[in-house]
Coordinates of C-alpha atoms and ligand atoms in Angstrom, one line a residue:
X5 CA 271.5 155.0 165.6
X6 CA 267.8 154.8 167.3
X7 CA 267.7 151.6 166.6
X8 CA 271.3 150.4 168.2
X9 CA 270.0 152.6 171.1
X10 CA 267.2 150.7 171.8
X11 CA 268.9 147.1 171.4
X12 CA 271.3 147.8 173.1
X13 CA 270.7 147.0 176.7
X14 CA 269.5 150.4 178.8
X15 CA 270.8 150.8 182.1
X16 CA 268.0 151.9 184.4
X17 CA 268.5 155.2 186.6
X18 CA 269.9 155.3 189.9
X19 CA 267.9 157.0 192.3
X20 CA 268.8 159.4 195.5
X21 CA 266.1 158.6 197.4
X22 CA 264.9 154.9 198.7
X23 CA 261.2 156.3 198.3
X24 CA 261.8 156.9 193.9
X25 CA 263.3 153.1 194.2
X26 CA 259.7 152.2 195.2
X27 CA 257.7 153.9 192.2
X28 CA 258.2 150.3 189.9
X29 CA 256.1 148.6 191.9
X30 CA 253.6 150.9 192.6
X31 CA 253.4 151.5 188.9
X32 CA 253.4 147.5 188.2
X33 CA 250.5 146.8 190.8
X34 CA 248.2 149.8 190.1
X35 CA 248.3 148.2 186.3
X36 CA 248.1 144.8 187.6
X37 CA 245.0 146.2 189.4
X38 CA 243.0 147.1 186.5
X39 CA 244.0 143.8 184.5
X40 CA 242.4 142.1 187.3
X41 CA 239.6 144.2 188.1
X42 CA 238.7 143.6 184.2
X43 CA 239.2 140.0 184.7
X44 CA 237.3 139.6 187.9
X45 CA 234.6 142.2 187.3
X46 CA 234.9 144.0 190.7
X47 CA 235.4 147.7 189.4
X48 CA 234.0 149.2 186.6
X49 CA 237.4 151.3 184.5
X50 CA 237.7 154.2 183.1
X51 CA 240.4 155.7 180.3
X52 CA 241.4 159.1 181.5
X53 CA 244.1 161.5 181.7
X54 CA 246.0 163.3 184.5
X55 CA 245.5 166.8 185.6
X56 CA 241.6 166.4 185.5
X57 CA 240.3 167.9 189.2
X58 CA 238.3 164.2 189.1
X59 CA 239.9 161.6 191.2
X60 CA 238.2 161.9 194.4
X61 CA 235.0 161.6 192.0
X62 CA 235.8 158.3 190.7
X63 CA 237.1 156.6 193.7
X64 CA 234.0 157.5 195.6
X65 CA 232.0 155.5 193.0
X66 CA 234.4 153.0 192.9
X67 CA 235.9 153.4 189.5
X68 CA 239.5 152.2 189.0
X69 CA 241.1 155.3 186.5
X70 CA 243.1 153.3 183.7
X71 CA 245.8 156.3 183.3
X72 CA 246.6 156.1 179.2
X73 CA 249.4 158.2 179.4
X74 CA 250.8 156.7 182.3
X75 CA 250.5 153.8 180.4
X76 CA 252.6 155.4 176.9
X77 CA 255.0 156.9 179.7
X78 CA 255.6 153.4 180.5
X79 CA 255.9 151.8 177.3
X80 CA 258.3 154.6 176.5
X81 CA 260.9 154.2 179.6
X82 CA 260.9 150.4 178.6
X83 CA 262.0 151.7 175.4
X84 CA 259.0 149.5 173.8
X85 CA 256.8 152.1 172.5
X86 CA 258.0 151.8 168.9
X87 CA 255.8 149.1 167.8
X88 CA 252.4 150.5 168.8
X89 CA 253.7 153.7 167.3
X90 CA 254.4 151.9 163.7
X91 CA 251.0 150.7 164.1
X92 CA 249.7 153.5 164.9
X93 CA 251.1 155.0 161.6
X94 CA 250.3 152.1 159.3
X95 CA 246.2 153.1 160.6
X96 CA 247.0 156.6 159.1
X97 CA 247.6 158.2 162.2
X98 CA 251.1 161.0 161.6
X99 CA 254.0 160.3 164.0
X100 CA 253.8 164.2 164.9
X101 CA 250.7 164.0 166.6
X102 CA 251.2 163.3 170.4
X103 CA 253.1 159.6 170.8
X104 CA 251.4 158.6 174.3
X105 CA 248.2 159.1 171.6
X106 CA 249.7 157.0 169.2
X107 CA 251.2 154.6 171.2
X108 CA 247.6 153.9 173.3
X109 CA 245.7 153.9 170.0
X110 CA 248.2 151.3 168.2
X111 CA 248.0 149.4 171.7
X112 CA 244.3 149.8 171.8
X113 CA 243.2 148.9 168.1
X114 CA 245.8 145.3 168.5
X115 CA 244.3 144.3 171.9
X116 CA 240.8 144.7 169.9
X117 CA 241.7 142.8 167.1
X118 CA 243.7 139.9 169.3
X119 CA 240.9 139.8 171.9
X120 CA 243.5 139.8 174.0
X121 CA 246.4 141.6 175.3
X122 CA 249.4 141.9 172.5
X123 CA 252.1 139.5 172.6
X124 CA 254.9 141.0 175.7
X125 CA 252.7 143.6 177.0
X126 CA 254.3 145.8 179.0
X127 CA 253.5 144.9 182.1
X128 CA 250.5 143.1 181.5
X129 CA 248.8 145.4 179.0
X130 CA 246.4 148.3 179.1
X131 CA 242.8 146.8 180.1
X132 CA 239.7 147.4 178.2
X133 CA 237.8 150.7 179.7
X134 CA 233.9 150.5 180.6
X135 CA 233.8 153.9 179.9
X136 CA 236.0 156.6 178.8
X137 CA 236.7 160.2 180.4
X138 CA 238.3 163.0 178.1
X139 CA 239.1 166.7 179.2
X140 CA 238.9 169.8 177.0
X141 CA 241.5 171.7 178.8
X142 CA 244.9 173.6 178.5
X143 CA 244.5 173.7 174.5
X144 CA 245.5 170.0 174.6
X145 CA 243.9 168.6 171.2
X146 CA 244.6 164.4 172.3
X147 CA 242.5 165.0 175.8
X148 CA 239.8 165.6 173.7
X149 CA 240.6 163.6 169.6
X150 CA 242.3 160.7 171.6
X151 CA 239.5 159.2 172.8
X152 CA 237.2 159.8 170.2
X153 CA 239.8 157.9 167.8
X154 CA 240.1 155.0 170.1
X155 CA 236.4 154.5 169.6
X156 CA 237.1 153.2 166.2
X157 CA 238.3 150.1 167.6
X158 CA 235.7 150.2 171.2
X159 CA 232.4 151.8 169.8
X160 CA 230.6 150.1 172.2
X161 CA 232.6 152.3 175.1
X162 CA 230.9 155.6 175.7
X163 CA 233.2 159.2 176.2
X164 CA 232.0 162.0 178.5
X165 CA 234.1 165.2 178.0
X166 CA 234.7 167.3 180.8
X167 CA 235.6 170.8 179.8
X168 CA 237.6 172.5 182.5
X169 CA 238.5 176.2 181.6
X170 CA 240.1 178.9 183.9
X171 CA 240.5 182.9 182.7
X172 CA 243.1 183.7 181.2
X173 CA 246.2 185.7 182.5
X174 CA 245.3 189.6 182.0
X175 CA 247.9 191.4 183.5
X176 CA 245.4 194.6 183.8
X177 CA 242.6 192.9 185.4
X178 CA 242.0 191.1 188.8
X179 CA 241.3 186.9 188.2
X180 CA 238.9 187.1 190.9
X181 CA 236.6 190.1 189.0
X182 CA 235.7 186.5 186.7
X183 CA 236.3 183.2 188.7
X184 CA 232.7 183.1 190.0
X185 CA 231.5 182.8 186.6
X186 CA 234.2 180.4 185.5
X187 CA 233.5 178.7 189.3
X188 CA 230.1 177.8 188.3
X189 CA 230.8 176.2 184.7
X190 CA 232.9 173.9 186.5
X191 CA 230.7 172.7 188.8
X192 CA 228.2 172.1 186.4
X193 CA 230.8 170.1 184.6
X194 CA 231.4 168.4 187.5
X195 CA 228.1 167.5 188.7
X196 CA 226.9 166.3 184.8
X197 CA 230.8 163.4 185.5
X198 CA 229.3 162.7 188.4
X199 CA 225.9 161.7 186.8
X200 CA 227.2 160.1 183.6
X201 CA 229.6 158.0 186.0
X202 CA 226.6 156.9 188.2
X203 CA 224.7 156.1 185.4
X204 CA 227.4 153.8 184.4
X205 CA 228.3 152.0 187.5
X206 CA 224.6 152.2 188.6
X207 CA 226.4 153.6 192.0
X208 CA 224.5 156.6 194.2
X209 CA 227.3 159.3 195.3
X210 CA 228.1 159.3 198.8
X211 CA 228.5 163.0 198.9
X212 CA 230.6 162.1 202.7
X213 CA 232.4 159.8 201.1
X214 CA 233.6 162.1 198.3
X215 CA 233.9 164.9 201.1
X216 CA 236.8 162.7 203.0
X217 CA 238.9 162.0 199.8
X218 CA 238.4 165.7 198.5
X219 CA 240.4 166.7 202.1
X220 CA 242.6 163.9 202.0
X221 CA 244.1 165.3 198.8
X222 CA 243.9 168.4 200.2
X223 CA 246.1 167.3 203.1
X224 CA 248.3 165.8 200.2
X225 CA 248.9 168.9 198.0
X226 CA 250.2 171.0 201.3
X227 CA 252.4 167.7 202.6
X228 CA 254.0 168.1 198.8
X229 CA 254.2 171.3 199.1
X230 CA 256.2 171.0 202.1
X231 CA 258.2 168.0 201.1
X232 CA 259.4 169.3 198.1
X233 CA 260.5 172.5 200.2
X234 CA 262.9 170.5 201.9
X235 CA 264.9 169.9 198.2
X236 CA 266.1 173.8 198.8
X237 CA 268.8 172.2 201.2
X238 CA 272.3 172.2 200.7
X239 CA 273.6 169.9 199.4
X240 CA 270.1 168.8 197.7
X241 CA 268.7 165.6 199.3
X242 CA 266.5 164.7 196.0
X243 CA 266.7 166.0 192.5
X244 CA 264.5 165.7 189.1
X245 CA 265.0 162.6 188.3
X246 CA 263.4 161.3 191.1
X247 CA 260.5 163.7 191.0
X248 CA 259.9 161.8 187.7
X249 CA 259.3 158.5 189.6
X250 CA 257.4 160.6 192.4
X251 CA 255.0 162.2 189.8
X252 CA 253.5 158.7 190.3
X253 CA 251.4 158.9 193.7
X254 CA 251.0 163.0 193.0
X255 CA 249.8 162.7 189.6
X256 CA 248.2 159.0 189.3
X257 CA 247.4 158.2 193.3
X258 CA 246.0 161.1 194.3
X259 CA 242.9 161.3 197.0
X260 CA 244.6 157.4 198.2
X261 CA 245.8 157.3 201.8
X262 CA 248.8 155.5 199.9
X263 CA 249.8 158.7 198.3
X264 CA 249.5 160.5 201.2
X265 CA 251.8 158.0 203.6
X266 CA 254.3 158.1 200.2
X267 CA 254.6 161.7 200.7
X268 CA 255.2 161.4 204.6
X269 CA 257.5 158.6 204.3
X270 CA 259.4 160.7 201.6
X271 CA 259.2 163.7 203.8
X272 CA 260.8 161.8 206.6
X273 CA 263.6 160.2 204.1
X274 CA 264.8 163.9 202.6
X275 CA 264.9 165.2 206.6
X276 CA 267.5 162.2 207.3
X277 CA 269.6 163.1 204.5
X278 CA 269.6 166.8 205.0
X279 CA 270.5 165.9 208.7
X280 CA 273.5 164.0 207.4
X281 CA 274.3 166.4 204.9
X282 CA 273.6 164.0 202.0
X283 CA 273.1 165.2 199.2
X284 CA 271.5 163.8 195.3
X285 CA 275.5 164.5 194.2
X286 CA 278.6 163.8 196.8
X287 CA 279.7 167.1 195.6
X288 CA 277.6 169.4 194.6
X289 CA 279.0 171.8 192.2
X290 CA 275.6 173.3 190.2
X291 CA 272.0 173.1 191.2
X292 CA 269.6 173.2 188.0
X293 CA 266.1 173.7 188.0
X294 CA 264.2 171.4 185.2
X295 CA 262.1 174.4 184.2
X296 CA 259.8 172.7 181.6
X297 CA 258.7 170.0 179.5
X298 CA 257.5 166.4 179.6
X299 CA 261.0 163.9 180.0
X300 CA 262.3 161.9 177.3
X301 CA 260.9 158.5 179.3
X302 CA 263.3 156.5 177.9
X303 CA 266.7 158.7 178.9
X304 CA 266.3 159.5 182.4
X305 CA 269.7 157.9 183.0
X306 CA 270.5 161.5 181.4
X307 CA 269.7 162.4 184.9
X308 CA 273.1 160.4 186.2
X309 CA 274.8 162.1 183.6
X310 CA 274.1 165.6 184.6
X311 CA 275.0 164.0 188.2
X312 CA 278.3 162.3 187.8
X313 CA 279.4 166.0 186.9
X314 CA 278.1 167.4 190.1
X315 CA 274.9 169.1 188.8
X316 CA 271.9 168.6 191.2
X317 CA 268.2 169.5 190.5
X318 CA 266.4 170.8 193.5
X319 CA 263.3 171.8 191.6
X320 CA 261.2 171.4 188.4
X321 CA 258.0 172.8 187.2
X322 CA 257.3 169.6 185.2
X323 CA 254.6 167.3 187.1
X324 CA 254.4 169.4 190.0
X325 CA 250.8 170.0 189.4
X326 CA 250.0 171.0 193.0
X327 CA 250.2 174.3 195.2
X328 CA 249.9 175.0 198.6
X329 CA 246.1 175.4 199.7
X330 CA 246.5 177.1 202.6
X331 CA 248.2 180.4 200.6
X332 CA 245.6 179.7 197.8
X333 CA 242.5 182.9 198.2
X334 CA 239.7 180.5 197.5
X335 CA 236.2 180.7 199.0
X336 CA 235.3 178.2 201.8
X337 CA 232.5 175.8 201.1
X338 CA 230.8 172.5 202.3
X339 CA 230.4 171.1 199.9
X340 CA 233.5 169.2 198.0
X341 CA 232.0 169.6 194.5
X342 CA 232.3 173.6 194.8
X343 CA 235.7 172.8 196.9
X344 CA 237.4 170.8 194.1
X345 CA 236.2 173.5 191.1
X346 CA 237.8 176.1 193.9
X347 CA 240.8 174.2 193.8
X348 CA 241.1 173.8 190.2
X349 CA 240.9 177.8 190.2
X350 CA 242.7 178.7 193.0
X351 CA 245.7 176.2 191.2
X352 CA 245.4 177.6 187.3
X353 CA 245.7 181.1 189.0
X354 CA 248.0 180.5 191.8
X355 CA 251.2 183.0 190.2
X356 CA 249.0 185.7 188.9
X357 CA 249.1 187.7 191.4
X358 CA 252.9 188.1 191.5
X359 CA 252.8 188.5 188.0
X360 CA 250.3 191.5 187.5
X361 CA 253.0 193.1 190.2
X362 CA 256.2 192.8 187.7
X363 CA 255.3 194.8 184.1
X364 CA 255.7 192.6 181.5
X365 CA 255.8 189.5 183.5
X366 CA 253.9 186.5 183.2
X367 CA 252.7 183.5 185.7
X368 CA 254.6 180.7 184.4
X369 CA 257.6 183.3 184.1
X370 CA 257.1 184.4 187.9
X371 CA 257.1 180.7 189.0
X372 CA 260.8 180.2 187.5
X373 CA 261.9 182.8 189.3
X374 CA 260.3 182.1 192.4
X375 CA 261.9 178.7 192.2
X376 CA 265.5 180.4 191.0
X377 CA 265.4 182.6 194.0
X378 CA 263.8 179.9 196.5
X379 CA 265.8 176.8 195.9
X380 CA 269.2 179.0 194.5
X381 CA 269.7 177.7 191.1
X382 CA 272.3 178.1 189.3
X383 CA 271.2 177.5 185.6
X384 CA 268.2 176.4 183.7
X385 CA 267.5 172.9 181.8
X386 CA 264.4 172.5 180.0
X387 CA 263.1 169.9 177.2
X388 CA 261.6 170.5 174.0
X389 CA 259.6 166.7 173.3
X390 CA 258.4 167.1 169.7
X391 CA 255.2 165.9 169.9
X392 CA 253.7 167.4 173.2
X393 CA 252.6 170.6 171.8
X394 CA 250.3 171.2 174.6
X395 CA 253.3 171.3 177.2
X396 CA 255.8 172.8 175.2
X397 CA 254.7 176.1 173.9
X398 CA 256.3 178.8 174.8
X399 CA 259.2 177.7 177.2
X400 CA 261.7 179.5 174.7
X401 CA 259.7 182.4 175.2
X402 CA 259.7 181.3 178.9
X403 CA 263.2 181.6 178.6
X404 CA 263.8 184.7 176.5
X405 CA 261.7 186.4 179.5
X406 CA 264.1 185.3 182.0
X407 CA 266.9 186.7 180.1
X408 CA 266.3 190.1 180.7
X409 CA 265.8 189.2 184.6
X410 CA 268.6 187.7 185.0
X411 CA 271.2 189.8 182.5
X412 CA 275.1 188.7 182.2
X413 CA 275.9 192.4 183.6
X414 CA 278.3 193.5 187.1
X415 CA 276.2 193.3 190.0
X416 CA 277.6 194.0 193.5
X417 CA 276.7 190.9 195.2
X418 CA 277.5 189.4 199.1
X419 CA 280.6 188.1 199.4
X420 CA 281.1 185.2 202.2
X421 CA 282.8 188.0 204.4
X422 CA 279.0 189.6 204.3
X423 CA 280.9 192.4 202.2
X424 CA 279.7 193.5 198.7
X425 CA 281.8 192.5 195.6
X426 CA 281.3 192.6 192.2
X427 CA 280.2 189.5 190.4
X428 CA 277.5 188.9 188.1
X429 CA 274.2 187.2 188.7
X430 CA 273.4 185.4 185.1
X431 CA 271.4 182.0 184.6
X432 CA 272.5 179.9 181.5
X433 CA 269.6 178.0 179.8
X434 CA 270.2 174.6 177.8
X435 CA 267.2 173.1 175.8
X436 CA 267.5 169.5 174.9
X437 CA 265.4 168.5 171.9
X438 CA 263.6 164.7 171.7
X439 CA 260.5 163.1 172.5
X440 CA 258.7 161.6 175.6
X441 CA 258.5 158.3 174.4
X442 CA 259.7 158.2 170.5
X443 CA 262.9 157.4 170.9
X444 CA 264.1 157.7 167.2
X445 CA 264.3 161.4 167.7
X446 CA 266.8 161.3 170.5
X447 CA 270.9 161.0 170.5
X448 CA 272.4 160.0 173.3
X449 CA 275.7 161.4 172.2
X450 CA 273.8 165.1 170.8
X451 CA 273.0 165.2 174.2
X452 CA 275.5 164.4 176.3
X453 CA 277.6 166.8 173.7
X454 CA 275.2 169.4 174.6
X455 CA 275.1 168.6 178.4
X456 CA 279.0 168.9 178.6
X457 CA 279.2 172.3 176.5
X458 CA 276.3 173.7 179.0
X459 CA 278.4 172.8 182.3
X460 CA 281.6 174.1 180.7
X461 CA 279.1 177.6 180.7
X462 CA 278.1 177.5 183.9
X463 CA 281.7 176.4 185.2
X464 CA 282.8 179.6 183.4
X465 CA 280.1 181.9 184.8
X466 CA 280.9 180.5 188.7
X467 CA 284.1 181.8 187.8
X468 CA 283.2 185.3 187.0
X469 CA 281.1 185.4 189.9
X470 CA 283.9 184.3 192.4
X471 CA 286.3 186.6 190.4
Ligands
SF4_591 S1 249.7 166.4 173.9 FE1 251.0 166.5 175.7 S2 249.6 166.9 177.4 FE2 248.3 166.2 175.7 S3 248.1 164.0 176.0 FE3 249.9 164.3 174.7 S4 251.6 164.4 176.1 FE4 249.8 164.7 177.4

């Protein structure tokens, strides 16, 4: 079945907005960039991961970040990850590890023993690194083992680790009572990348130069912020799978003036459509919020599937790994070292608040419901990909908590009159169950099947509530 699946040819996703059309080629020349960088010798790269509070660093010193899962994502959605993941295997690497892992180390360990890219590389290959940056944070083992692994095949290509903690969620105890302490690890951290990446580029910081791109991403999270916003429209101007393609400039451009114009052009696009009442769907029917998990890279056309029966996503947690800095309580400082470790706090901690104030609640909890309330959803769609472990724990708990928020009991609710009625307020869940990028562990028709029995539910609960 896999197999068929990925001969047969895949029809690529359609997109809502003309700013998600763009993402290929931003994707294919970023690549392209490093290949040629490589080749021409005018940036030293670095291997890193996204989600590491260090972009501004490197492109002050003029590093060129070679983004390895970015790279697995693609290999996945071009539904070509499969032989880098057999090779993987056949090293003695297990297929349940995490497959962007996999995939980069079976990619890495060929291009080492070719000397040269391997043959069809997806868009051009995955360049050799100078150097390579892993993370120690949010319990994910790869950001730290990954690396390490690939220096089997590069042991000439040195690893800093960059361990970037942030206190955990106590629901009796003020965040704040403990940041400082966690504030100053991180800029320690910080300042020991910046010295093993000057050491390797045999580049001085320009601490004004680091200052400018630490506010331009600043600028950057709040114009997402915003943008975003605008998906609470009705009808919906952009939905999920779009926010898959513009993950790209927020999660791999960030601190680039190109990410920031993406985000205004984007901004201006989803104002047009809500001024013409476009919406993602010509009728929308349902508005789902993706509340978790990496995407199965090689199914977004599931996307069109959950549109062509009139279900829009407004909003997902997945990717949107920025919060609005002005309602963030972080100190003000001068200097953008302390600024970005702020940031990285003020971020991690963003939703505790609002969660010490409901018993029993927790932040990622208080964020779905936020977004339920904020964008008015109507059901809930998350994905359980196998071999993330990181990203995946506890959504079903996620969801179990959300359950007894949002119960399937008479409510009196506001009719259209503005006159009470009863009704009941109830938000279905549906967890599909694959991989981000292996695609043997996905059925089209499983899902589909699945996708069809959850709109019959919420079809059946818009009922009741209109009844
Ligand atoms: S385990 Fe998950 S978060 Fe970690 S590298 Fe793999 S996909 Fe990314």
């Amino acid at each position: 079945m896999a197999e068929e699946q990925q001969k047969k040819k895949h029809k690529k996703r359609r997109t809502a907005t003309k700013a998600a059309a763009s993402i290929g080629p931003m994707v294919k020349e970023f690549i392209a960039g490093t290949i040629r960088a490589r080749e021409e010798g005018t940036h030293k790269l670095a291997y890193t991961f996204i989600v590491c509070c260090h972009e501004e660093i490197l492109y002050a010193l003029d590093v060129l970040p070679v983004w390895t899962e970015n790279f697995a994502g693609v290999c996945g959605a071009k539904r070509d990850a499969e032989r880098f993941l057999q090779r993987a295997e056949s090293l003695g690497f297990s297929r349940s590890l995490c497959t962007y892992a996999l995939c980069g180390l079976g990619f890495d360990q060929w291009r080492e023993e070719l000397g040269e890219m391997p043959p069809d590389a997806p868009w051009g290959g995955q360049a050799r690194p100078d150097f390579m940056i892993s993370s120690g944070q949010i319990l994910c083992d790869p950001r730290s083992k990954w690396y390490q692994a690939a220096q089997q095949f590069m042991p000439d290509v040195p690893i800093y680790n960059i361990d970037l903690p942030y206190p955990l969620f106590d629901p009796k105890r003020d965040h704040r009572e403990v940041w400082g302490y966690y504030h100053k690890y991180i800029v320690k951290e910080l300042r020991g990348l910046i010295a093993f990446v000057e050491e390797q580029t045999g580049k001085k910081m320009d601490y004004d130069r680091l200052k400018e791109l630490v506010e331009l991403s600043d600028k950057t999270w709040n114009l997402i912020e915003e943008t975003y916003d605008l998906r609470a429209a009705v009808p919906c101007p952009m939905g999920t799978g779009d926010a898959m393609n513009t993950m790209v400039p927020l999660c791999f451009k960030m601190a680039t003036q190109e990410a920031y114009d993406f985000f205004l052009n984007l901004r201006e696009e989803l104002k047009e459509k809500i001024a013409k009442g476009e919406g993602e769907v010509p009728e929308e029917k349902y508005r789902l919020m993706w509340g978790g998990g990496l995407p199965a890279w090689y199914a977004l056309s599931d996307f069109n599937y959950f549109n062509s029966k009139g279900a829009s996503f407004p909003v997902e947690t997945t990717y949107r790994m920025v919060a609005p800095i002005h309602e963030m309580d972080i100190p003000e400082t001068d200097d953008p070292v302390e600024h970005l470790a702020w940031r990285w706090l003020g971020y991690w901690t963003f939703w505790y608040d609002k969660a010490r104030k409901r018993p029993g609640s927790e932040p990622d909890v208080e964020r779905l419901i936020e977004y339920i309330e904020r964008y008015k959803i109507d059901g809930v769609v998350m994905h359980e990909a196998f071999s993330c472990r990181t990203w995946h724990v506890g959504l079903i708990w996620q969801l179990h908590q959300l359950a007894k928020i949002y119960k399937p009991i008479p409510v009196l609710m506001l009719g259209e009159d503005g006159k009470e009625k009863p009704g009941k307020r109830e938000i279905p869940s549906l967890i599909l169950e694959s991989d981000i990028i292996d695609i043997t562990s996905y059925s089209e028709v499983d899902t589909r099947n699945k996708i069809d029995a959850f709109i019959e539910t919420l079809e059946s609960i818009k009922k009741s509530r209109i009844g």
